[in-house]
Amino acid sequence: LMYRLTYPSLRCICISPPCGLMTWKSATCCKEFVTSFVLDSDMVPRLSVENMEHLRDEILELIARLKVPKFEVARSFFSDKFDDIQKDISNSNDEMLHPKDAIPHDSDFVLQLEEFEKVQRQRKIHRGIDPVHLYPCGQIIHLVKTEEIKSIKNSLLKCLSCGLSNAGCQYSPKWSTNDEFNEIIISPTMWSDHFPNRVCDVLETLASYFGTGTTSRS
């Protein structure tokens, strides 16, 4: 923004920009000369205090809603029925979770959670500071995973990388607003989608698909 005053023709390309940098006014007023690229479920463009607190609260609420021991939930992800659970996730949720409006209040965890939430509310009141909402900058192109090609090679790469590989994944670009990145997406690739080499590979693939020339990396 400061260089723009000196160089009016300046244009900026941001790759996986962090979320907690700009207010809404600053993030949107630079759309004319700033273009940001975000790869699928990349955590960094969603990383803010507000989003982290929201994720924390959601995780604690899910634990409070559990009908079954936590080890049963973990075991289900490594069972032979994992594919079935993926296909019918709503049914498995009904089996494992109490409804939001029917959380039992007689467990030690729920009592501790209620006390924790009370303390957090008191701290916010004591600070007396309104939260500042921060956003990624410029006009944003979100590279969304739209398809995954199944093959033995791709499955092996995913296995060797503990699910972090995006082998066989295909992406489509879409325009996104700055406030669409208001929650952290839990995904096996939420960290690795921020790797520069992965972002560059996806951008080069899309550039080739749309007939845009690219400079080969050495």
PDB file of N, CA and C in Angstrom, residues 143-144 146-147 149 169-174 200-214:
ATOM      1  N   LEU A 143      -8.345 -21.659  -5.232  1.00  0.00           N
ATOM      2  CA  LEU A 143      -8.107 -22.866  -6.034  1.00  0.00           C
ATOM      3  C   LEU A 143      -8.750 -24.052  -5.305  1.00  0.00           C
ATOM      4  N   VAL A 144      -9.949 -24.407  -5.736  1.00  0.00           N
ATOM      5  CA  VAL A 144     -10.769 -25.371  -5.015  1.00  0.00           C
ATOM      6  C   VAL A 144     -10.602 -26.775  -5.597  1.00  0.00           C
ATOM      7  N   THR A 146     -11.779 -30.027  -6.866  1.00  0.00           N
ATOM      8  CA  THR A 146     -13.065 -30.415  -7.422  1.00  0.00           C
ATOM      9  C   THR A 146     -13.141 -31.888  -7.794  1.00  0.00           C
ATOM     10  N   GLU A 147     -11.998 -32.552  -7.900  1.00  0.00           N
ATOM     11  CA  GLU A 147     -12.007 -33.949  -8.319  1.00  0.00           C
ATOM     12  C   GLU A 147     -10.743 -34.636  -7.830  1.00  0.00           C
ATOM     13  N   ILE A 149      -8.581 -38.147  -8.823  1.00  0.00           N
ATOM     14  CA  ILE A 149      -8.433 -39.318  -9.685  1.00  0.00           C
ATOM     15  C   ILE A 149      -7.852 -40.475  -8.878  1.00  0.00           C
ATOM     16  N   CYS A 169      -5.316 -35.034  -7.373  1.00  0.00           N
ATOM     17  CA  CYS A 169      -6.321 -33.993  -7.127  1.00  0.00           C
ATOM     18  C   CYS A 169      -6.338 -32.980  -8.269  1.00  0.00           C
ATOM     19  N   GLN A 170      -7.519 -32.562  -8.649  1.00  0.00           N
ATOM     20  CA  GLN A 170      -7.686 -31.541  -9.670  1.00  0.00           C
ATOM     21  C   GLN A 170      -8.396 -30.339  -9.057  1.00  0.00           C
ATOM     22  N   TYR A 171      -7.993 -29.156  -9.496  1.00  0.00           N
ATOM     23  CA  TYR A 171      -8.472 -27.918  -8.880  1.00  0.00           C
ATOM     24  C   TYR A 171      -9.102 -26.996  -9.923  1.00  0.00           C
ATOM     25  N   SER A 172     -10.044 -26.192  -9.461  1.00  0.00           N
ATOM     26  CA  SER A 172     -10.671 -25.184 -10.310  1.00  0.00           C
ATOM     27  C   SER A 172     -10.578 -23.832  -9.616  1.00  0.00           C
ATOM     28  N   PRO A 173     -10.265 -22.768 -10.365  1.00  0.00           N
ATOM     29  CA  PRO A 173     -10.192 -21.440  -9.751  1.00  0.00           C
ATOM     30  C   PRO A 173     -11.573 -20.800  -9.638  1.00  0.00           C
ATOM     31  N   LYS A 174     -11.825 -20.096  -8.558  1.00  0.00           N
ATOM     32  CA  LYS A 174     -13.073 -19.353  -8.386  1.00  0.00           C
ATOM     33  C   LYS A 174     -12.788 -18.066  -7.623  1.00  0.00           C
ATOM     34  N   CYS A 200       2.593 -23.685  -6.555  1.00  0.00           N
ATOM     35  CA  CYS A 200       3.160 -23.436  -7.888  1.00  0.00           C
ATOM     36  C   CYS A 200       2.757 -24.526  -8.876  1.00  0.00           C
ATOM     37  N   ASP A 201       2.770 -25.780  -8.430  1.00  0.00           N
ATOM     38  CA  ASP A 201       2.379 -26.878  -9.315  1.00  0.00           C
ATOM     39  C   ASP A 201       0.933 -26.728  -9.776  1.00  0.00           C
ATOM     40  N   VAL A 202       0.051 -26.377  -8.854  1.00  0.00           N
ATOM     41  CA  VAL A 202      -1.361 -26.212  -9.202  1.00  0.00           C
ATOM     42  C   VAL A 202      -1.553 -25.021 -10.135  1.00  0.00           C
ATOM     43  N   LEU A 203      -0.860 -23.912  -9.867  1.00  0.00           N
ATOM     44  CA  LEU A 203      -0.971 -22.726 -10.724  1.00  0.00           C
ATOM     45  C   LEU A 203      -0.459 -23.025 -12.132  1.00  0.00           C
ATOM     46  N   GLU A 204       0.655 -23.751 -12.236  1.00  0.00           N
ATOM     47  CA  GLU A 204       1.197 -24.077 -13.556  1.00  0.00           C
ATOM     48  C   GLU A 204       0.261 -25.011 -14.321  1.00  0.00           C
ATOM     49  N   THR A 205      -0.348 -25.958 -13.614  1.00  0.00           N
ATOM     50  CA  THR A 205      -1.298 -26.862 -14.265  1.00  0.00           C
ATOM     51  C   THR A 205      -2.504 -26.093 -14.797  1.00  0.00           C
ATOM     52  N   LEU A 206      -3.028 -25.171 -13.993  1.00  0.00           N
ATOM     53  CA  LEU A 206      -4.183 -24.378 -14.418  1.00  0.00           C
ATOM     54  C   LEU A 206      -3.810 -23.422 -15.545  1.00  0.00           C
ATOM     55  N   ALA A 207      -2.607 -22.844 -15.466  1.00  0.00           N
ATOM     56  CA  ALA A 207      -2.160 -21.943 -16.519  1.00  0.00           C
ATOM     57  C   ALA A 207      -2.052 -22.683 -17.847  1.00  0.00           C
ATOM     58  N   SER A 208      -1.537 -23.913 -17.807  1.00  0.00           N
ATOM     59  CA  SER A 208      -1.438 -24.716 -19.016  1.00  0.00           C
ATOM     60  C   SER A 208      -2.818 -25.069 -19.558  1.00  0.00           C
ATOM     61  N   TYR A 209      -3.743 -25.377 -18.655  1.00  0.00           N
ATOM     62  CA  TYR A 209      -5.105 -25.736 -19.067  1.00  0.00           C
ATOM     63  C   TYR A 209      -5.800 -24.562 -19.767  1.00  0.00           C
ATOM     64  N   PHE A 210      -5.584 -23.348 -19.266  1.00  0.00           N
ATOM     65  CA  PHE A 210      -6.233 -22.171 -19.835  1.00  0.00           C
ATOM     66  C   PHE A 210      -5.404 -21.525 -20.941  1.00  0.00           C
ATOM     67  N   GLY A 211      -4.266 -22.164 -21.315  1.00  0.00           N
ATOM     68  CA  GLY A 211      -3.472 -21.672 -22.418  1.00  0.00           C
ATOM     69  C   GLY A 211      -2.641 -20.454 -22.107  1.00  0.00           C
ATOM     70  N   THR A 212      -2.296 -20.283 -20.827  1.00  0.00           N
ATOM     71  CA  THR A 212      -1.468 -19.142 -20.418  1.00  0.00           C
ATOM     72  C   THR A 212      -0.025 -19.606 -20.279  1.00  0.00           C
ATOM     73  N   GLY A 213       0.887 -18.902 -20.875  1.00  0.00           N
ATOM     74  CA  GLY A 213       2.298 -19.306 -20.827  1.00  0.00           C
ATOM     75  C   GLY A 213       2.869 -19.136 -19.426  1.00  0.00           C
ATOM     76  N   THR A 214       3.762 -20.041 -19.034  1.00  0.00           N
ATOM     77  CA  THR A 214       4.448 -19.956 -17.740  1.00  0.00           C
ATOM     78  C   THR A 214       5.938 -20.077 -17.960  1.00  0.00           C
TER      79      THR A 214
END
